[in-house]
GROMACS .gro file of C-alpha atoms in nm:
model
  282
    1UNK     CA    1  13.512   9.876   8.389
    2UNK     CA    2  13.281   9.813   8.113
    3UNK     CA    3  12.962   9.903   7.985
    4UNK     CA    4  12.700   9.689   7.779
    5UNK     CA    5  12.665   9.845   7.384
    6UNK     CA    6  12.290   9.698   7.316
    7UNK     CA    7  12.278   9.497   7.041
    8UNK     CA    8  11.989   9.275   7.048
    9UNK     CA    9  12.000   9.013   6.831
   10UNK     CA   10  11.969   8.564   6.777
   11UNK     CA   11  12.343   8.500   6.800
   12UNK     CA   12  12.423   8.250   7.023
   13UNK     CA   13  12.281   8.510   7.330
   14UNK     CA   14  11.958   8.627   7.209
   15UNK     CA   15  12.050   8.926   7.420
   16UNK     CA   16  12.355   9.233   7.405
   17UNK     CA   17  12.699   9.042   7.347
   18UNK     CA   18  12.889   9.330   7.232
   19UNK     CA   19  13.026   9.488   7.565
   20UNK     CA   20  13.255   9.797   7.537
   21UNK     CA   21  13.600   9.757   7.656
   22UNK     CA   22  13.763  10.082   7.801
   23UNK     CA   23  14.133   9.987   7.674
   24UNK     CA   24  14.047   9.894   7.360
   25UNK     CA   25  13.783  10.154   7.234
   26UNK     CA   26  13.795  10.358   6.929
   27UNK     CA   27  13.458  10.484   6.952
   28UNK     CA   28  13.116  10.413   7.010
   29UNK     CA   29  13.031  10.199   6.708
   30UNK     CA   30  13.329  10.012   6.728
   31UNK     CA   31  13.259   9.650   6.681
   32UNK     CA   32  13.569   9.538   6.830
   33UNK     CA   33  13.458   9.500   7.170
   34UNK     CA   34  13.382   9.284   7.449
   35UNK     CA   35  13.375   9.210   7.790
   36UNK     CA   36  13.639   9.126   7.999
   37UNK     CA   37  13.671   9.005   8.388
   38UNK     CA   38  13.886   9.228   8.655
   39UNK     CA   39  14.229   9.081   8.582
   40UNK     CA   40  14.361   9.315   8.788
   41UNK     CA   41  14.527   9.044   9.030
   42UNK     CA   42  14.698   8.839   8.696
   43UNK     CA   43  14.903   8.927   8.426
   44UNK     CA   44  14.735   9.076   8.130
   45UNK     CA   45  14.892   9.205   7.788
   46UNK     CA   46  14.996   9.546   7.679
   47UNK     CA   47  14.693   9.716   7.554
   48UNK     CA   48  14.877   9.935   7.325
   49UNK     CA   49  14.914   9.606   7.152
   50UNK     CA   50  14.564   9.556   7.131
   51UNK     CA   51  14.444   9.943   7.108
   52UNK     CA   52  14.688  10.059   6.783
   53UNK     CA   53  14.561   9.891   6.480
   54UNK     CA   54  14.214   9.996   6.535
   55UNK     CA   55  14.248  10.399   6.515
   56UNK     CA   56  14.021  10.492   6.243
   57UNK     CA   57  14.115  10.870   6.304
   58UNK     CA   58  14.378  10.970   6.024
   59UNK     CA   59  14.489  11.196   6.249
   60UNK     CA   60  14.582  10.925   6.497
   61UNK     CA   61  14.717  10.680   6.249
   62UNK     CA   62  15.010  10.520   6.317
   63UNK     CA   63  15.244  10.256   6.132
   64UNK     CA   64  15.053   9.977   6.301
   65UNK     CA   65  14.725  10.144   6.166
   66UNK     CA   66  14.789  10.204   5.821
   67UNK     CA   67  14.582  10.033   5.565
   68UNK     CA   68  14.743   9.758   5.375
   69UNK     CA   69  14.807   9.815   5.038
   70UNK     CA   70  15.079   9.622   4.898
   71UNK     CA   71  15.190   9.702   4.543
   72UNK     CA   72  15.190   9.420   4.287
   73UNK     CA   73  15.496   9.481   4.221
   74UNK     CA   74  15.667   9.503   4.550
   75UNK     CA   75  15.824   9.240   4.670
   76UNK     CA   76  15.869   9.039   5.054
   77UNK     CA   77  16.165   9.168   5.237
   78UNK     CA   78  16.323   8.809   5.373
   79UNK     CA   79  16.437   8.841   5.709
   80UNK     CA   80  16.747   8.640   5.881
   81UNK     CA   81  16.500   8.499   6.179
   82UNK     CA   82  16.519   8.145   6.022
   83UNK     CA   83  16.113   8.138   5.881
   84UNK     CA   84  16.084   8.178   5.520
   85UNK     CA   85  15.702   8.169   5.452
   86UNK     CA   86  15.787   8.138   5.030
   87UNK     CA   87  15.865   7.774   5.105
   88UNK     CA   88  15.480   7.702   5.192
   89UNK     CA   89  15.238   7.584   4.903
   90UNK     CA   90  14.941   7.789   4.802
   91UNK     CA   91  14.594   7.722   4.777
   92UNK     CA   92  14.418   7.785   4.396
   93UNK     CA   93  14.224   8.100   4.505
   94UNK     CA   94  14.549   8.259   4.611
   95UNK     CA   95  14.659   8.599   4.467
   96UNK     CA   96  14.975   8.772   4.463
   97UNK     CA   97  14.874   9.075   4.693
   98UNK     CA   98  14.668   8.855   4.965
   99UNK     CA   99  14.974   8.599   4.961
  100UNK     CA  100  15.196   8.904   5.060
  101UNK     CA  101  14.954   9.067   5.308
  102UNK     CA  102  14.951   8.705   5.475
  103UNK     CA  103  15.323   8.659   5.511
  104UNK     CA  104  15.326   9.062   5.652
  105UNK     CA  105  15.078   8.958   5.888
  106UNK     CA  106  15.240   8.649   5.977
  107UNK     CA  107  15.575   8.770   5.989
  108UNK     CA  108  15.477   9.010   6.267
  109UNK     CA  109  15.299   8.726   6.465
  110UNK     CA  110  15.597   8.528   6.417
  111UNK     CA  111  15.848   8.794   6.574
  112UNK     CA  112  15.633   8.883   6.859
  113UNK     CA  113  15.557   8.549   6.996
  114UNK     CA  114  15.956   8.511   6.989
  115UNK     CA  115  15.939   8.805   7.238
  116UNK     CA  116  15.841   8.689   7.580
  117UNK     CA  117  15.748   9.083   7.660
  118UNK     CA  118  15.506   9.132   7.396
  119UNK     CA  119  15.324   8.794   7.447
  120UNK     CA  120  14.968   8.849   7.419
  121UNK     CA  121  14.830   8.467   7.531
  122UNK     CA  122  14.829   8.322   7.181
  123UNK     CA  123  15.064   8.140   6.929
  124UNK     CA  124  15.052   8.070   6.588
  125UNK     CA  125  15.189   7.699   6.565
  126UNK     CA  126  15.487   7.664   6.311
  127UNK     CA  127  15.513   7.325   6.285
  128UNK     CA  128  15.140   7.307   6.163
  129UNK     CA  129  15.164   7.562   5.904
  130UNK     CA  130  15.107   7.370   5.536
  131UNK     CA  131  14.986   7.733   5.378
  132UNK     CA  132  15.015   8.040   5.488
  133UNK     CA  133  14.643   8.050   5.415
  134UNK     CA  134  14.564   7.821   5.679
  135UNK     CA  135  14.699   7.862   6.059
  136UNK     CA  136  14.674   7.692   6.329
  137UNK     CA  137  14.695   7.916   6.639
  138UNK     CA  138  14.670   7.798   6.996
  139UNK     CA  139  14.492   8.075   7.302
  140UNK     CA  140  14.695   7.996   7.602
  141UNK     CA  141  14.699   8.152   7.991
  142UNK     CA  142  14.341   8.260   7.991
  143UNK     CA  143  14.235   8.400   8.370
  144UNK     CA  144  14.250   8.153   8.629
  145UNK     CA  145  13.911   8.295   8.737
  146UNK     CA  146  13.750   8.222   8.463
  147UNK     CA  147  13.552   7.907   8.465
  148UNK     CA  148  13.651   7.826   8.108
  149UNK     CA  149  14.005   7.827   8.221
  150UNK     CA  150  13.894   7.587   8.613
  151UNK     CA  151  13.758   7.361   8.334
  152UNK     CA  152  14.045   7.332   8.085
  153UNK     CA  153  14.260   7.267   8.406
  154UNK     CA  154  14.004   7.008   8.529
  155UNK     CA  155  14.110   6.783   8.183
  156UNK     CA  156  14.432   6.855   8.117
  157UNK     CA  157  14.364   7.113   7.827
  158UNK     CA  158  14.700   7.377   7.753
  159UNK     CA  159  14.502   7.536   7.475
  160UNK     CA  160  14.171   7.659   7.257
  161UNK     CA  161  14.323   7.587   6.948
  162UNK     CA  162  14.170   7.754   6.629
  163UNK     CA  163  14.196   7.732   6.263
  164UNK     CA  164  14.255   8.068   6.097
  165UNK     CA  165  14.168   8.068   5.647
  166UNK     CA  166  14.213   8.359   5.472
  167UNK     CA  167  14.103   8.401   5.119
  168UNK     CA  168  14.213   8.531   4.796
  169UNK     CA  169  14.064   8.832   4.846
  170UNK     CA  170  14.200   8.891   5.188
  171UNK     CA  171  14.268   9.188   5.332
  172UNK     CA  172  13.942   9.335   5.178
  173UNK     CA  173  13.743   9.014   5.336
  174UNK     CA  174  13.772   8.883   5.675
  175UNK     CA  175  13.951   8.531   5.742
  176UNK     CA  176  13.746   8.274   5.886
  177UNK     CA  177  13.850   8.138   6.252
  178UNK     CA  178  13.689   7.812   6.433
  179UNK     CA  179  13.773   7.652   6.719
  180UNK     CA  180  13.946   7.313   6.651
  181UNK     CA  181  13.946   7.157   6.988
  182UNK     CA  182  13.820   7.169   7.267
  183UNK     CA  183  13.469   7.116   7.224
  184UNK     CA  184  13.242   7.393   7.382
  185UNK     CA  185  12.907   7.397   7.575
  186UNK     CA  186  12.644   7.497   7.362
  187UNK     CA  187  12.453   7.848   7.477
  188UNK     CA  188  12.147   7.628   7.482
  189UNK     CA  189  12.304   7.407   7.755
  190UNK     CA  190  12.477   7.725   7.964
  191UNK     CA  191  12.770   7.779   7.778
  192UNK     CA  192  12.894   8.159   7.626
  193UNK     CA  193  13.173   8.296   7.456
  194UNK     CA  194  13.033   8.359   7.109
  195UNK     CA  195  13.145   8.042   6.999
  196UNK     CA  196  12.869   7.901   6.740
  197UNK     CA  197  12.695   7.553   6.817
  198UNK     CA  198  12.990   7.436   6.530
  199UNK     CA  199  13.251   7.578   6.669
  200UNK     CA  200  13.314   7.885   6.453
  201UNK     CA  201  13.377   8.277   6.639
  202UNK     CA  202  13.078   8.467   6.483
  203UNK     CA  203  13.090   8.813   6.559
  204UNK     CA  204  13.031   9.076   6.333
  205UNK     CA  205  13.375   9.197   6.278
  206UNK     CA  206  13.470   8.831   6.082
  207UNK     CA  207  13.180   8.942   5.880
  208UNK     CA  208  13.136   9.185   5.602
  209UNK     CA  209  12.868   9.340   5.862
  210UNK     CA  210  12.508   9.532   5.768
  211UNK     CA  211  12.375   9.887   5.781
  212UNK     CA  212  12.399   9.911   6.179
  213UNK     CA  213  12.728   9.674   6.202
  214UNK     CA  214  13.030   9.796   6.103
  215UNK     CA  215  13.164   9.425   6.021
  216UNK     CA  216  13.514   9.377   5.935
  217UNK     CA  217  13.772   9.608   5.797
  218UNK     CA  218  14.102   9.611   5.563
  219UNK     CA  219  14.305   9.820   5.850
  220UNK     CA  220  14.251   9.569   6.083
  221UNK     CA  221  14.630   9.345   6.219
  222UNK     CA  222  14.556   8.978   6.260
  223UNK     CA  223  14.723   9.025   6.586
  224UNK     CA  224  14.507   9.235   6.746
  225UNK     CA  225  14.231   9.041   6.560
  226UNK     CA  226  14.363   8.750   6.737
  227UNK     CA  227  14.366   8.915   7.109
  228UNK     CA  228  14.010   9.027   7.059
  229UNK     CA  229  13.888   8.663   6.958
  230UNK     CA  230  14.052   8.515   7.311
  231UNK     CA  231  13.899   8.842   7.477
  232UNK     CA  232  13.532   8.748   7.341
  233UNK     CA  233  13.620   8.358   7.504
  234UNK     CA  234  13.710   8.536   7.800
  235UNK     CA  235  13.375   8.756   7.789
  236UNK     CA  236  13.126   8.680   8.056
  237UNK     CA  237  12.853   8.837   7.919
  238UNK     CA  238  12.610   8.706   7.877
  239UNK     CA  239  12.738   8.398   8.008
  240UNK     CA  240  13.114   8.278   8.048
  241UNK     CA  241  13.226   7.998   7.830
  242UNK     CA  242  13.249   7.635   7.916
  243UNK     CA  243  13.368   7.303   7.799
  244UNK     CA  244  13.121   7.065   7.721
  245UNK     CA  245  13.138   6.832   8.009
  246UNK     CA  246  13.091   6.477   7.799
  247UNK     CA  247  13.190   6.589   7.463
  248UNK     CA  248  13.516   6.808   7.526
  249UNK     CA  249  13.744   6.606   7.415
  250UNK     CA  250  13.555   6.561   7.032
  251UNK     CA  251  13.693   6.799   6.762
  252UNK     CA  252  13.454   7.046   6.586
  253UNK     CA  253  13.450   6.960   6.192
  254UNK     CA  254  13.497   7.208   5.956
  255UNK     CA  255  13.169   7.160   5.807
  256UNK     CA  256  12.978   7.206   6.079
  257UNK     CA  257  13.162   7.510   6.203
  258UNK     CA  258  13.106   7.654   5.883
  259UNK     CA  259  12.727   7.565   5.823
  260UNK     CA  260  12.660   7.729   6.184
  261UNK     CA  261  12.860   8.052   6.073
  262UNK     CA  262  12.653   8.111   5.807
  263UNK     CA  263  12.317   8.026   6.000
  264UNK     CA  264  12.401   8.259   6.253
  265UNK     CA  265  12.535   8.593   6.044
  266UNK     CA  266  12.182   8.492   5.854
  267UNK     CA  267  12.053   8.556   6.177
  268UNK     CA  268  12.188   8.908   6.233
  269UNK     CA  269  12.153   9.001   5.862
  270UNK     CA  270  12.556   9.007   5.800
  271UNK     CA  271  12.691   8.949   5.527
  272UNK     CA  272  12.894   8.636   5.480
  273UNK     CA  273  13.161   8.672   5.213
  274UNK     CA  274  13.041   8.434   4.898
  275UNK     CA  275  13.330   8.196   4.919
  276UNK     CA  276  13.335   8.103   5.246
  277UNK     CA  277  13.079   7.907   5.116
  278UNK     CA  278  13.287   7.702   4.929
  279UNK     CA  279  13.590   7.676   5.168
  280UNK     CA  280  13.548   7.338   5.264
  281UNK     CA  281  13.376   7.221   4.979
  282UNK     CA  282  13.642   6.996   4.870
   0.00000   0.00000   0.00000
């Protein structure tokens, strides 16, 4: 079903964690890829949902894959499905054409989740949004065979919930995504999953990548971003993820996700957009 791409690095692994995923390949460098266990016995998502937004042929682009370039000038076509993102306050960094590639992004989220046949396993949480800049998004109905999901059963946890900050400068830099809660075992101590010791998803398409890693790119939809991030929880290469048995139940902190992002795309040599150093400063 899959097949290991080698990319030796420190990560958390210090050994391959990018793993080629047959529905979800655009071609041999793509970074977006991980691995997966058989879920041929439970429910999965469409992978046309997953597989669309990262053509990079022109030939093969489709509405989904189109680069987003919103005009200045253009303006937000409101919808009548009740959620008017306008109403939210923005952060000082924000800018007119990363505000409106936000609520696009959003917007789509927003409809699909509505949709019980296009539910991919994730949710944006409403009642938490105070920006569109900031999200809160919960990763649900992860495969029962999956040790991470045995030990979020064990405790009583529905969800990974993760923050999701974008920038000013978004879509031409990555948003930043950490878990929240619950707390993960650390590689060190058996754990997997390409969560950081802090909490924050480092993998190189959240970063602006290097000369052998593509990193991330403008074309990219945050909801197949989103599907790829609970597919690299759900990787069990090199090792599965796991709760940490005795602190589970702690939250990450933002600074700490954040200081062990940056240590490991140091690590790899990727390059870390300059103000996600300053995201939590205040």
């Amino acid at each position: 079903m899959s097949e290991v791409i080698d990319r030796p690095g420190k990560f958390v692994s210090k050994a391959p964690y990018l793993v080629k995923n047959r529905a979800c390949a655009t071609g041999p460098n793509d970074p977006l890829a991980v691995t997966v266990p058989d879920q041929s016995s439970t429910q999965t998502p469409p992978t046309t949902s997953l597989a669309m937004p990262f053509h990079h042929s022109s030939s093969r682009r489709s509405r989904e894959a189109v680069k987003v370039e919103i005009p200045e000038e253009k303006e937000i076509e409101e919808d009548d499905d009740g959620f008017d993102p306008s109403l939210l306050p923005l952060p000082t960094d924000a800018t007119k054409s990363a505000t409106q590639a936000i609520w696009r992004e959003l917007r789509v989220i927003m409809k699909e989740q509505s949709n019980s046949s296009s539910y991919a396993g994730f949710q944006v949480d409403a009642s938490k949004l105070r920006s569109v800049y900031q999200w809160v998004v919960h990763l649900k109905d992860f495969d029962p065979k999956l040790p991470l999901a045995k030990d979020m059963r064990d405790r009583g946890v529905k969800s990974v919930d993760l923050e999701v900050r974008f920038s000013g400068e978004f879509p031409h830099v990555p948003p930043y995504i950490r878990v929240i809660r619950p707390r993960m075992l650390r590689f060190l101590h058996g754990g997997g999953g390409h969560v950081t010791a802090g909490g924050s998803i480092c993998i190189d398409l959240l970063t602006l990548g290097n000369a052998k890693d593509r990193g991330w790119s403008s074309i990219y939809r945050m909801d197949a971003v989103l599907l790829q991030i609970k597919l690299a929880l759900s990787s069990t290469e090199p090792r599965p993820a796991r709760l940490d048995p005795h602190a589970w139940n702690s939250d990450y902190t933002a600074h700490e996700g954040m200081n062990a992002f940056i240590r490991v795309a140091n690590d790899h040599g990727w390059r870390v957009p300059p103000g996600f150093r300053d995201m939590f400063s205040k």
